[in-house]
């Protein structure tokens, strides 16, 4: 009972530490991973409240197992194929070259033998997915060209942990009592992987299908945990890593119709166990080694980040990235990663190098993580004006009945109708990427800024019968409308409106033709929904037409009396097709685009 009570106290301390440290570090912009590490250091090496950090690591490694399973679930073959060049070309090159370069430095300075140098080099070659993706998300750069390349590198690094973990047993010395040959161990491992692949191909989907039919939610969760742990244990018994088994199980289920259900079931366990793992890493740190080697850590951390950044920059440039994109990628990914903790801890446990060296390496990785926001902020000082983003404003052949400004999704659809009607359209857009993409699909559009008078004149506005303003930003749209109305007052202007308030603003400017970008599509959506619910198509069309008439009348009233006018025209209860009766209840105008 005393042992159980003590165990409860340890669990409470770790949960309390996580509750305090994770939000604070997240708020400081350092990420929850460093928060978990700090909580573990305070609870263990500093306050000595928990002394068995190494034992906790054995349980906490299940967090890594579940993380690898979820990574496998995301790797649908179609997604891998679309990013294959960056993932398997640039990604493999980055891990291999960076790992070998860093391992070479370790050997050069005589810090470790070749086997330990390999683990250290490749462990430091991995970056932090959590930190890098957080920076990309905060900047809104996840879907940019450099953001996608950075994500591809991170994805390959996440995959690389599987063979790196499998490498540890091969580099570790065999136990004296192990009488089996290396070939025998290899064949056992191959057989285990083959068994897992066969089970995943023929057993997993039928298993989840049977359980799903029962409707037992708890049984589905139990099945998900069983699959992850069984696959992990199978490969561990074959001499490979548990993480590799979980990863393969995830890949096998990536195309399953139960993928999202599995992801939702496993995610909570992954989160809490991974946090526990990082806390256990902090608990097992040797602070005496860190304090005695503080100068080494201060020198090694920026050195590792510099070498890693230079290698990434060079490889990105070699594979076609611009200078700016290569700089951004290099300064987003120079830090060590959370999988470095996994690799160094497992290597120390296998006897490849000492626990003190593992603590030193973990300290270097932790310091590099803390310096990542600073490194990413420095990128703007190394950027130059990118010539690839400049395009010559060449309007040769321009001049048509319709001058369209802006060729995003709204303009593309509108242009299709005009072209199908036999009308010529001159399109200008200020996005170089959009100009190039449109050219790939056979469209001829011109690069130019629609807010400039000289660009509009060169694009043939004086010959155009209609100016179609299809830009998606309200501010940009208003600037173009004001310019056209002041310089070309006789031009007929059609404008893409953002919402109801924008429509009223445009009409106050004298614009006679505007369409809210979501209004007609919402009418079609609602009409088709009614039809699916059993309403006759003619009745659904009548209802849709009535809503359109009400909207026109409301806009005319609001243009005179203000946005709050016309509330009585809104429906707040189901209506009958014809005759349409005004509902008794009225609903407040809570949505500006209603």
Short mmCIF file of C-alpha atoms in Angstrom, two decimals, residues 10 13-14 17 36-54 56 279-287:
data_model
loop_
_atom_site.label_atom_id
_atom_site.label_comp_id
_atom_site.label_asym_id
_atom_site.label_seq_id
_atom_site.Cartn_x
_atom_site.Cartn_y
_atom_site.Cartn_z
CA UNK A 10 4.84 10.66 -8.23
CA UNK A 13 3.83 15.60 -9.07
CA UNK A 14 4.42 14.91 -12.75
CA UNK A 17 4.59 19.89 -13.17
CA UNK A 36 8.07 19.23 -19.97
CA UNK A 37 11.87 18.95 -19.87
CA UNK A 38 12.12 21.80 -17.38
CA UNK A 39 9.44 20.26 -15.16
CA UNK A 40 11.31 16.95 -15.14
CA UNK A 41 14.60 18.66 -14.24
CA UNK A 42 13.00 20.56 -11.35
CA UNK A 43 11.15 17.53 -9.95
CA UNK A 44 14.08 15.14 -10.31
CA UNK A 45 17.69 16.39 -10.38
CA UNK A 46 16.95 19.66 -8.51
CA UNK A 47 14.32 18.79 -5.88
CA UNK A 48 15.04 15.02 -5.84
CA UNK A 49 11.34 14.18 -5.51
CA UNK A 50 11.56 11.37 -8.06
CA UNK A 51 14.78 9.41 -8.40
CA UNK A 52 13.87 6.62 -10.82
CA UNK A 53 13.76 8.60 -14.05
CA UNK A 54 15.37 5.76 -16.04
CA UNK A 56 9.92 5.87 -15.97
CA UNK A 279 9.54 14.79 -18.36
CA UNK A 280 11.27 11.44 -17.82
CA UNK A 281 14.15 12.69 -19.99
CA UNK A 282 14.42 15.69 -17.69
CA UNK A 283 14.27 13.41 -14.63
CA UNK A 284 17.17 11.31 -15.92
CA UNK A 285 19.50 14.21 -16.81
CA UNK A 286 22.89 14.26 -15.09
CA UNK A 287 23.12 17.89 -14.01
#
